[in-house]
PDB file of N, CA and C in Angstrom:
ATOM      1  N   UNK A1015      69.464 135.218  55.549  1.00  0.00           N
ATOM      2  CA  UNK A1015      70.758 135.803  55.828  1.00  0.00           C
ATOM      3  C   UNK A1015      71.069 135.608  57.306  1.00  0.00           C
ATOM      4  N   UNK A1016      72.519 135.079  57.361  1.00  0.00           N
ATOM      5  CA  UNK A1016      72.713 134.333  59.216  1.00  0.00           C
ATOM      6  C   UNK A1016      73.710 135.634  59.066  1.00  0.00           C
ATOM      7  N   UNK A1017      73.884 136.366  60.893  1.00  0.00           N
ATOM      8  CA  UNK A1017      74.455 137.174  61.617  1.00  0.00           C
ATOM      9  C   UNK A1017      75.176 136.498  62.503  1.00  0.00           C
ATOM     10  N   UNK A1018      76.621 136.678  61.702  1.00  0.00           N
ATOM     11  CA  UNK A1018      77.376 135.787  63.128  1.00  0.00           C
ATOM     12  C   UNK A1018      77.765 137.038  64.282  1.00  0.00           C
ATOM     13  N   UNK A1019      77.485 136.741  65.244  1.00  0.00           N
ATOM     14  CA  UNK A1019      77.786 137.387  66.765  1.00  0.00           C
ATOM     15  C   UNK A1019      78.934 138.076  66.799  1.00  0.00           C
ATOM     16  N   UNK A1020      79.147 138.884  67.697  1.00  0.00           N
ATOM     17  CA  UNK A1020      80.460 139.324  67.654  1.00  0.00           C
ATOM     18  C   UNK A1020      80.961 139.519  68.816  1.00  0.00           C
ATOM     19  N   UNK A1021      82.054 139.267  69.053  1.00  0.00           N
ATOM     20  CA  UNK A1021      82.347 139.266  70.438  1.00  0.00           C
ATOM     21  C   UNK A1021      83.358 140.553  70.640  1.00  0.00           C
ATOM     22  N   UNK A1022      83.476 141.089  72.198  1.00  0.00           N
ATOM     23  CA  UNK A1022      84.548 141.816  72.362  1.00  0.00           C
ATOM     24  C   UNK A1022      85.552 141.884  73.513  1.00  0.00           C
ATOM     25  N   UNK A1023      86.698 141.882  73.533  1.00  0.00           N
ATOM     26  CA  UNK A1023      87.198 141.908  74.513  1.00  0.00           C
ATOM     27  C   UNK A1023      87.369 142.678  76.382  1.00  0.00           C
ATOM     28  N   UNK A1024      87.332 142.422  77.000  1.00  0.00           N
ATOM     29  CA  UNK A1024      87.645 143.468  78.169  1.00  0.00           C
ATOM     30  C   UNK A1024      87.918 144.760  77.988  1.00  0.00           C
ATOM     31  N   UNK A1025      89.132 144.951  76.887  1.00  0.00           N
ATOM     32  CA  UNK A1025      89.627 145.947  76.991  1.00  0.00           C
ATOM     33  C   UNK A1025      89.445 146.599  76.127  1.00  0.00           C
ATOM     34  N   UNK A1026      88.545 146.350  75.262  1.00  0.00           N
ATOM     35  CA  UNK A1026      87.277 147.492  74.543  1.00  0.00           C
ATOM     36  C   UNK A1026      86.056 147.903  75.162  1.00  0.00           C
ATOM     37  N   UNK A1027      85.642 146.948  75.710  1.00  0.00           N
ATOM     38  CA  UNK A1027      84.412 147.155  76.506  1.00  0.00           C
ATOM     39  C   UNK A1027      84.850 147.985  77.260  1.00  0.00           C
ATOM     40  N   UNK A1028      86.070 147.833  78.458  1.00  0.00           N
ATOM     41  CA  UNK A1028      86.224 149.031  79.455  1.00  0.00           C
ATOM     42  C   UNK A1028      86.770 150.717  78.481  1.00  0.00           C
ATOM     43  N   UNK A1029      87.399 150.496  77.304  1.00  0.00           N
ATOM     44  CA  UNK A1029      87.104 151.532  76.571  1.00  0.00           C
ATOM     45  C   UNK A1029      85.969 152.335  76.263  1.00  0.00           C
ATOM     46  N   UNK A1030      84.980 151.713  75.629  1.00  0.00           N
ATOM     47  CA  UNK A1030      84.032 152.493  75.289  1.00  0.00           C
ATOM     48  C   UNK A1030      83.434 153.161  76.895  1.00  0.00           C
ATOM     49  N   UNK A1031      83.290 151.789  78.066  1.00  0.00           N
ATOM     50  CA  UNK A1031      82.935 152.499  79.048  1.00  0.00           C
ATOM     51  C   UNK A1031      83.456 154.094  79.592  1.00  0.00           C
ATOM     52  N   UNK A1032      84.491 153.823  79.389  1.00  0.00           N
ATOM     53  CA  UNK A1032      85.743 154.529  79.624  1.00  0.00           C
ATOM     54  C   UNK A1032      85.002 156.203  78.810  1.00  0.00           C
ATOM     55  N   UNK A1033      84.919 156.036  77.404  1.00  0.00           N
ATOM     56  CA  UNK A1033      84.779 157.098  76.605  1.00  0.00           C
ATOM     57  C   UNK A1033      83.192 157.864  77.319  1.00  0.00           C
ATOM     58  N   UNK A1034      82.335 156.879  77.390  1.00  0.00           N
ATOM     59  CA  UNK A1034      80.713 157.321  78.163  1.00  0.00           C
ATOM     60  C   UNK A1034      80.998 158.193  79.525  1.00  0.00           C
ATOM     61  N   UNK A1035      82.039 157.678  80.621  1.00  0.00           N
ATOM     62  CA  UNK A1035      82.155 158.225  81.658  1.00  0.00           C
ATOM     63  C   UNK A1035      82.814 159.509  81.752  1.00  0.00           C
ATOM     64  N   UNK A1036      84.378 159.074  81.100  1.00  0.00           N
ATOM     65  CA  UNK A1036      85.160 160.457  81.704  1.00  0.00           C
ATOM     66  C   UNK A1036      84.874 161.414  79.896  1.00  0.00           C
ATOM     67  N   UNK A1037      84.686 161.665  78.951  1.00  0.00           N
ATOM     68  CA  UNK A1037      84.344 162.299  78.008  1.00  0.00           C
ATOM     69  C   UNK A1037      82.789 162.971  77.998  1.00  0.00           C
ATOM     70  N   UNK A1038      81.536 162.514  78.863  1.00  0.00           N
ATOM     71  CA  UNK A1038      80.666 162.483  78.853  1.00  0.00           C
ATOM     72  C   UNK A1038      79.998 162.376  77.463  1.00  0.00           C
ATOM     73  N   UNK A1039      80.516 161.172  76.839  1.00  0.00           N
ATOM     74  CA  UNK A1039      79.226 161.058  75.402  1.00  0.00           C
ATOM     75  C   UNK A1039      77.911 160.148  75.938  1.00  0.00           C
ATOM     76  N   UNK A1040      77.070 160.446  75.135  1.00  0.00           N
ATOM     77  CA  UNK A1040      75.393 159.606  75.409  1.00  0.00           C
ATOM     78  C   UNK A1040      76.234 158.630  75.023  1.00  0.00           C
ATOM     79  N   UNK A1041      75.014 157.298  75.291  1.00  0.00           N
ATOM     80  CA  UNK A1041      75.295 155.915  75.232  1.00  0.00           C
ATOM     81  C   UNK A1041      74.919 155.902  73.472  1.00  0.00           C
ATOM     82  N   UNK A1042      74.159 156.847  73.221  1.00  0.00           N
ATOM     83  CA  UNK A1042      73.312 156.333  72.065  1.00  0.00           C
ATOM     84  C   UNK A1042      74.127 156.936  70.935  1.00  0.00           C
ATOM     85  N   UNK A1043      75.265 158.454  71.439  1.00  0.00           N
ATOM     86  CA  UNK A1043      76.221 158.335  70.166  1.00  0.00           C
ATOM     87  C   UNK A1043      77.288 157.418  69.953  1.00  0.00           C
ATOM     88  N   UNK A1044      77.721 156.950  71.262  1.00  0.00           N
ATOM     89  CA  UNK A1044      78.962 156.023  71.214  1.00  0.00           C
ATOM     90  C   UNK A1044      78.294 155.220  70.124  1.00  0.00           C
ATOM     91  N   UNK A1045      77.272 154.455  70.642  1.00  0.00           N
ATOM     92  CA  UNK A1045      76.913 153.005  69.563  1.00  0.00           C
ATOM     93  C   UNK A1045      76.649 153.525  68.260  1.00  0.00           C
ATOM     94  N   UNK A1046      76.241 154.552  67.889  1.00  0.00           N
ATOM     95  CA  UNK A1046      76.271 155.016  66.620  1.00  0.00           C
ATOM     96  C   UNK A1046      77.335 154.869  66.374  1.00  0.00           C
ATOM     97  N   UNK A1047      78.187 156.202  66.549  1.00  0.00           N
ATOM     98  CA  UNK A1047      79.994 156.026  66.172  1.00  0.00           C
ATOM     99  C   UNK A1047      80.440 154.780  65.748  1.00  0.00           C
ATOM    100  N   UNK A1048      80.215 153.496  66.649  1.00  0.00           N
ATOM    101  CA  UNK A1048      80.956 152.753  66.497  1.00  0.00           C
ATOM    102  C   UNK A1048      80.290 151.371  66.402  1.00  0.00           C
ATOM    103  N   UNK A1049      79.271 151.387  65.979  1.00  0.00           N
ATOM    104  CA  UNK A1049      78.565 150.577  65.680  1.00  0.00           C
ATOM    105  C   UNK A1049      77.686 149.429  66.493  1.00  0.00           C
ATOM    106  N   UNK A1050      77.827 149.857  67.627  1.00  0.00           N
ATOM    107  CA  UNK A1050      77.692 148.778  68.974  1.00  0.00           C
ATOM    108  C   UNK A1050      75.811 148.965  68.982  1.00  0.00           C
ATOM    109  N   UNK A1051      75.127 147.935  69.796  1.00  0.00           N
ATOM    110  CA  UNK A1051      74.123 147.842  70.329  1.00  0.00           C
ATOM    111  C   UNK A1051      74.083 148.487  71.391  1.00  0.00           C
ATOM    112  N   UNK A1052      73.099 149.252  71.495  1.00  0.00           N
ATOM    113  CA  UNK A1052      72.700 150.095  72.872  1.00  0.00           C
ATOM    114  C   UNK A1052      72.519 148.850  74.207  1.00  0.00           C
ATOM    115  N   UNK A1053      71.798 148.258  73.819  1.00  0.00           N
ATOM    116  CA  UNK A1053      72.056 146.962  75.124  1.00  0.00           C
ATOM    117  C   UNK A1053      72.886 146.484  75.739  1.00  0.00           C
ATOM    118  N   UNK A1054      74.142 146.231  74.848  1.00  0.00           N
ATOM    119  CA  UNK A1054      75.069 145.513  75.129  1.00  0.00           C
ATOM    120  C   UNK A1054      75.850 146.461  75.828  1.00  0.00           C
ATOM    121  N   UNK A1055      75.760 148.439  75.279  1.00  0.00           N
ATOM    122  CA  UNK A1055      76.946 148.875  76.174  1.00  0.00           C
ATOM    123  C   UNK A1055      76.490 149.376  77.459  1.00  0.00           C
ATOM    124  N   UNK A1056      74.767 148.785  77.976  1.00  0.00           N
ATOM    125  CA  UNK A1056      74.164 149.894  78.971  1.00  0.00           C
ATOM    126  C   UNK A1056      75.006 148.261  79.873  1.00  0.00           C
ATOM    127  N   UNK A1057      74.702 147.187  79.542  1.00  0.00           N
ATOM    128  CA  UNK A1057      75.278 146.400  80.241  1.00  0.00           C
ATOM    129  C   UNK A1057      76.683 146.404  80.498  1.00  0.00           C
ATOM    130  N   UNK A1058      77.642 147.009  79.601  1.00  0.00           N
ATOM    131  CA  UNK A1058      78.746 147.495  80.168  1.00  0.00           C
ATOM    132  C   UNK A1058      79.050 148.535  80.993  1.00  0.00           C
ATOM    133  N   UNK A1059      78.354 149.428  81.056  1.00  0.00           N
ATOM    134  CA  UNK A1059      78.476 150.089  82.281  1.00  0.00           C
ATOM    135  C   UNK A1059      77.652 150.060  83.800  1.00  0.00           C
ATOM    136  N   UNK A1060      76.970 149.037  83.416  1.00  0.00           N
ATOM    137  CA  UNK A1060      76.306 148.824  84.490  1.00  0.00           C
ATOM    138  C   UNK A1060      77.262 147.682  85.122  1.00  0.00           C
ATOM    139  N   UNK A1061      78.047 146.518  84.575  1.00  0.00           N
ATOM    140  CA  UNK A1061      79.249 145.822  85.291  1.00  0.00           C
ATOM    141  C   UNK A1061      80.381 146.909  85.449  1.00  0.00           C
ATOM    142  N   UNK A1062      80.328 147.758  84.818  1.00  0.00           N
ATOM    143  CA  UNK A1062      81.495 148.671  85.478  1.00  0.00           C
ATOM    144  C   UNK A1062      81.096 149.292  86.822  1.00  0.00           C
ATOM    145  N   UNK A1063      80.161 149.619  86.554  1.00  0.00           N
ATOM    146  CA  UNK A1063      79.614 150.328  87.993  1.00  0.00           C
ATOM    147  C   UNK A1063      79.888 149.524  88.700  1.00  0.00           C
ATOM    148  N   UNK A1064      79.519 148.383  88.849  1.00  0.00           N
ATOM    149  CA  UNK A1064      78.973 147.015  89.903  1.00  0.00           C
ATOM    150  C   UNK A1064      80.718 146.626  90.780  1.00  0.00           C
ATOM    151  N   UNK A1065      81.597 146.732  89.164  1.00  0.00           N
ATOM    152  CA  UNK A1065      83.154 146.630  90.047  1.00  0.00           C
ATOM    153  C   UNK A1065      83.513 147.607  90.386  1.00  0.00           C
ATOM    154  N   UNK A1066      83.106 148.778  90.141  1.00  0.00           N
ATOM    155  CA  UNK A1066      83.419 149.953  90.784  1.00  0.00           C
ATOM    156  C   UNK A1066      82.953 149.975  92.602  1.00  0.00           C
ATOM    157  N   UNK A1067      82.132 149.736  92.610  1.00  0.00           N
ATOM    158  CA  UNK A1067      81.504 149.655  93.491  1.00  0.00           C
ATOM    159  C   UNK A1067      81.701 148.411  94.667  1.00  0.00           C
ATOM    160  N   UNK A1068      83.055 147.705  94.300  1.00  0.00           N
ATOM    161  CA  UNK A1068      83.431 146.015  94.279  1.00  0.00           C
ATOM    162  C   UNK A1068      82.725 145.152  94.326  1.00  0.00           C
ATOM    163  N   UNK A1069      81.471 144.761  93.833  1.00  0.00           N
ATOM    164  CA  UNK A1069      80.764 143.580  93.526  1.00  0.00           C
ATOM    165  C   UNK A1069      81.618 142.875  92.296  1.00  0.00           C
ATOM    166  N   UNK A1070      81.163 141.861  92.194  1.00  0.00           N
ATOM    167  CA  UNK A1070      81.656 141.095  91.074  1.00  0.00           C
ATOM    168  C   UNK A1070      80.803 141.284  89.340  1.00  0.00           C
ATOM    169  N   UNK A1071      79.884 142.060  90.040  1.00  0.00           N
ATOM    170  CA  UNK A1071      79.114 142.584  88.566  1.00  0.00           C
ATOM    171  C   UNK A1071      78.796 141.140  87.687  1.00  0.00           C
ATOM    172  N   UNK A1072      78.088 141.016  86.447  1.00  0.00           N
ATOM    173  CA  UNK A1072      77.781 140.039  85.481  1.00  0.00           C
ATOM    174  C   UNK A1072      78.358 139.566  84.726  1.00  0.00           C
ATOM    175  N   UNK A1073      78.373 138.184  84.249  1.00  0.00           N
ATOM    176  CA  UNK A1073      79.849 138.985  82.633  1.00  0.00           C
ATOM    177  C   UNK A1073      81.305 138.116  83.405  1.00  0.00           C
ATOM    178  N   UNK A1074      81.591 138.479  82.492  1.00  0.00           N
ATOM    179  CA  UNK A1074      83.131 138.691  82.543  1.00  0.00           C
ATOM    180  C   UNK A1074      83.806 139.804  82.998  1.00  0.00           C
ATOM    181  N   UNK A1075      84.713 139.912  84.053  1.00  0.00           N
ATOM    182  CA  UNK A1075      85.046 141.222  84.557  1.00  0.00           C
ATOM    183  C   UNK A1075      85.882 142.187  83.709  1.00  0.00           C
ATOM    184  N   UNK A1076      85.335 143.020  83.704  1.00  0.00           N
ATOM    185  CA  UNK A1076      85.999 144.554  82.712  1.00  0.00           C
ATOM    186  C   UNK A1076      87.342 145.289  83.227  1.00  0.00           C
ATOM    187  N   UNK A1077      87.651 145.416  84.779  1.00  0.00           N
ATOM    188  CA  UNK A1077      88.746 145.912  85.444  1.00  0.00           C
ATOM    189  C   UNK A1077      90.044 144.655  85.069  1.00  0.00           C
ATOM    190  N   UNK A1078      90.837 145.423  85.812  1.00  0.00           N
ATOM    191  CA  UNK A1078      92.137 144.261  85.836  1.00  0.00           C
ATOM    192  C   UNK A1078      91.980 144.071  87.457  1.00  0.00           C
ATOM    193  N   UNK A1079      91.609 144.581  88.279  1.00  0.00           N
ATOM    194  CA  UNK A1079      91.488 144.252  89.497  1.00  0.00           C
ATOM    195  C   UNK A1079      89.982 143.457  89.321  1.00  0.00           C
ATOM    196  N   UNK A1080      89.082 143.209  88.830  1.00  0.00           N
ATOM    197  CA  UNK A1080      87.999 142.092  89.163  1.00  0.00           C
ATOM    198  C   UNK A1080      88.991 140.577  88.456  1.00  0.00           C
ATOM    199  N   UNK A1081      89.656 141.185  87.302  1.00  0.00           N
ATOM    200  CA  UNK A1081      89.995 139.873  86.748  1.00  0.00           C
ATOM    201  C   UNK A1081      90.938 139.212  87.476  1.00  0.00           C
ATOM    202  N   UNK A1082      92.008 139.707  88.253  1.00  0.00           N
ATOM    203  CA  UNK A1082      92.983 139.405  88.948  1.00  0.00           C
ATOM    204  C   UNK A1082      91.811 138.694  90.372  1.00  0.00           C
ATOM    205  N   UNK A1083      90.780 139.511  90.531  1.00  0.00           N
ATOM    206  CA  UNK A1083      90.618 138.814  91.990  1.00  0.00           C
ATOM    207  C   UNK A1083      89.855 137.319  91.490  1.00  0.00           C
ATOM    208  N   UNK A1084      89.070 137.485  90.235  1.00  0.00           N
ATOM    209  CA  UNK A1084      88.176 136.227  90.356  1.00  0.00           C
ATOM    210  C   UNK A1084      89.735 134.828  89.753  1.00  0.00           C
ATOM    211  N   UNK A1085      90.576 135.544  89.425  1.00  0.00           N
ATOM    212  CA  UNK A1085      91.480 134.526  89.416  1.00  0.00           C
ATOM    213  C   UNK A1085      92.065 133.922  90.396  1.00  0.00           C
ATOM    214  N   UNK A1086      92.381 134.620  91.412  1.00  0.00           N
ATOM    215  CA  UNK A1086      92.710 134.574  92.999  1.00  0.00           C
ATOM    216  C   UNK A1086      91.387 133.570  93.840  1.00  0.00           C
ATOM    217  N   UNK A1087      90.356 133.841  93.208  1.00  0.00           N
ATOM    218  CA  UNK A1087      89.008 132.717  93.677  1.00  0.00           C
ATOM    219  C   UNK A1087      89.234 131.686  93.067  1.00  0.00           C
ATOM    220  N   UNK A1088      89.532 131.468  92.031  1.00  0.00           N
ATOM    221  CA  UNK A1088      89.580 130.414  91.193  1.00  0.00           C
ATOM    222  C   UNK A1088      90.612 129.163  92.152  1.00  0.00           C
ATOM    223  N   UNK A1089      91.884 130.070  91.726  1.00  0.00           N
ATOM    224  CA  UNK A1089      93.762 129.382  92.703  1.00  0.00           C
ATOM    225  C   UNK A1089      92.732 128.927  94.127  1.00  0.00           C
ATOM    226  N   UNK A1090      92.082 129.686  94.831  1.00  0.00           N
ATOM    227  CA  UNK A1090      91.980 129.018  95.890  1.00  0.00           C
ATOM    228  C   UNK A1090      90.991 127.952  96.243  1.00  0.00           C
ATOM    229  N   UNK A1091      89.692 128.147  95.197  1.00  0.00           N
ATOM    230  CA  UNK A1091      89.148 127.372  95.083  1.00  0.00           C
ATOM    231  C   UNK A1091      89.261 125.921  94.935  1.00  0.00           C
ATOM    232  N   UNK A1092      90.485 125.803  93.635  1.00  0.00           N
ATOM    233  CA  UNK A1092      91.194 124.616  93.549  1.00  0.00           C
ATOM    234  C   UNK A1092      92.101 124.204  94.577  1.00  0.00           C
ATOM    235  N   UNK A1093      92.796 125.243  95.255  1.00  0.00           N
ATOM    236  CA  UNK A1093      93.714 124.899  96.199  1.00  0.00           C
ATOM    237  C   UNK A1093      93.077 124.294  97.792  1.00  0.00           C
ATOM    238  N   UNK A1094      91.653 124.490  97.712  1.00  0.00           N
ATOM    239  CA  UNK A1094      91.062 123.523  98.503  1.00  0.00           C
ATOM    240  C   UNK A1094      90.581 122.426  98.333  1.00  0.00           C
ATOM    241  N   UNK A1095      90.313 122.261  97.122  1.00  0.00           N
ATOM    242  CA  UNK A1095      89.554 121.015  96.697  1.00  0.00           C
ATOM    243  C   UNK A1095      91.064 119.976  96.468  1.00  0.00           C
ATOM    244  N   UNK A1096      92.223 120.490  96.433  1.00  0.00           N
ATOM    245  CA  UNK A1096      93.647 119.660  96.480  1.00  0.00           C
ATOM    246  C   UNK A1096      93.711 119.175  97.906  1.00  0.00           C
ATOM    247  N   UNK A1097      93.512 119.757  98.959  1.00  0.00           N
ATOM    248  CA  UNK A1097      93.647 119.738  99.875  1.00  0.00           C
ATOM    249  C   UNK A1097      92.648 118.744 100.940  1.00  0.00           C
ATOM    250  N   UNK A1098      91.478 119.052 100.570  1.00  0.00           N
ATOM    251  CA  UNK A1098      90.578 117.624 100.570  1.00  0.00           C
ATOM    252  C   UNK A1098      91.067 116.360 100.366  1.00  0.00           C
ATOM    253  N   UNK A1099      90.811 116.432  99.146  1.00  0.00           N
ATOM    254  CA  UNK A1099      91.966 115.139  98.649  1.00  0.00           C
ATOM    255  C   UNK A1099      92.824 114.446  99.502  1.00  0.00           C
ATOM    256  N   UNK A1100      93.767 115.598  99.641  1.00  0.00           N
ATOM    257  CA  UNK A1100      95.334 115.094 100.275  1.00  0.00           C
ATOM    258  C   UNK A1100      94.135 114.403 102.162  1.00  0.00           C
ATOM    259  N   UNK A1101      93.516 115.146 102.563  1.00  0.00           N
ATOM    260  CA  UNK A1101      93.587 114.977 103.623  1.00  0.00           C
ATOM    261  C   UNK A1101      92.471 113.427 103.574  1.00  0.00           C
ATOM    262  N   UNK A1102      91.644 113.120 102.979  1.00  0.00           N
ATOM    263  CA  UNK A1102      90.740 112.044 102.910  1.00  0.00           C
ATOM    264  C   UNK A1102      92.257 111.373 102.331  1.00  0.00           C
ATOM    265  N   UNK A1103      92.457 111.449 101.471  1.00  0.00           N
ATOM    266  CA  UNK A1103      94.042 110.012 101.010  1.00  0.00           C
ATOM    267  C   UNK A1103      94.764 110.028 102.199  1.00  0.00           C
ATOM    268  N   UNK A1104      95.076 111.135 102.878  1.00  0.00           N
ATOM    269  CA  UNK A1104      95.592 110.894 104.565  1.00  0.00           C
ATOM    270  C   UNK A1104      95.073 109.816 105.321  1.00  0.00           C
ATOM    271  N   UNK A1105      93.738 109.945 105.644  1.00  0.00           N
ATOM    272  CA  UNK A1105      93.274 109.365 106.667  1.00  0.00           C
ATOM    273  C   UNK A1105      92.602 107.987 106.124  1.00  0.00           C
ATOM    274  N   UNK A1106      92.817 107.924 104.586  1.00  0.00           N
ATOM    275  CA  UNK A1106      92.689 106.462 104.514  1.00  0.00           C
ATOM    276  C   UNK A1106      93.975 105.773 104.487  1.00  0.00           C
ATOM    277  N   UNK A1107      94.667 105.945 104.080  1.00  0.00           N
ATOM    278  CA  UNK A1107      96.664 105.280 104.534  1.00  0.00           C
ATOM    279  C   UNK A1107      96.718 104.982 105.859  1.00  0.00           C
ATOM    280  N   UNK A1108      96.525 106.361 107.132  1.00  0.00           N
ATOM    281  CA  UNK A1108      96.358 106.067 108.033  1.00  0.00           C
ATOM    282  C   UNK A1108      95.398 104.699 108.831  1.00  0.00           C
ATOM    283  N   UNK A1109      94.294 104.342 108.471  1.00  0.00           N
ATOM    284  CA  UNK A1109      93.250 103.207 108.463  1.00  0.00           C
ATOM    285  C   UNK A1109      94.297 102.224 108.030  1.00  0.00           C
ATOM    286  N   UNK A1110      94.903 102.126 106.911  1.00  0.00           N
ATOM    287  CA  UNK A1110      95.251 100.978 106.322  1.00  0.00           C
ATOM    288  C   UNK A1110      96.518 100.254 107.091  1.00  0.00           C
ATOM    289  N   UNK A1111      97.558 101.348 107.503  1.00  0.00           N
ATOM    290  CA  UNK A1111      98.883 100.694 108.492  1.00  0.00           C
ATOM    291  C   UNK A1111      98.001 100.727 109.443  1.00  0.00           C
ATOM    292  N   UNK A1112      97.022 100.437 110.010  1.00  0.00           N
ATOM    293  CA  UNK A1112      96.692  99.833 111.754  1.00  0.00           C
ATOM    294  C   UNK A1112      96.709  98.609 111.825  1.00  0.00           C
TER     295      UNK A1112
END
């Protein structure tokens, strides 16, 4: 018998986190309740902590402010590696009209 995986989104994961913190339930009734692995949600609150705390935590980010910033890394990341480019294709044009 095969177990296909299951995946979940951000904005369940920061839910359940959500329910552990400000409700104070154990980790171990949430995953009962709702069927989750105890592993998977100690690791969700341990990346919550981590962006709480503003690290970039593990994972995929759970906030809308980690997701917004690692997108903002991303834009600039590329927006330098464009810029390289432009400037090496600069200075070989330049070489070439001498």
């Amino acid at each position: 018998m095969t177990q296909t995986r299951r995946t979940f989104d951000s904005s369940f994961k920061l839910q359940v986190v959500k329910m552990i913190k400000d409700q104070g339930l154990s980790v171990a009734q949430v995953c009962r309740d709702m069927g989750l692995g105890e592993t998977n949600v100690r690791k969700w609150l341990k990346q919550f902590e981590a962006e709480q705390a503003g690290q970039p935590g593990p994972g995929l980010p759970l906030t809308a402010e980690q997701q917004r910033i690692r997108q903002l890394e991303a834009e600039n990341r590329q927006l330098r590696q464009d810029n390289d480019i432009l400037k090496k294709a600069s200075a070989f044009f330049a070489r070439e009209l001498k």
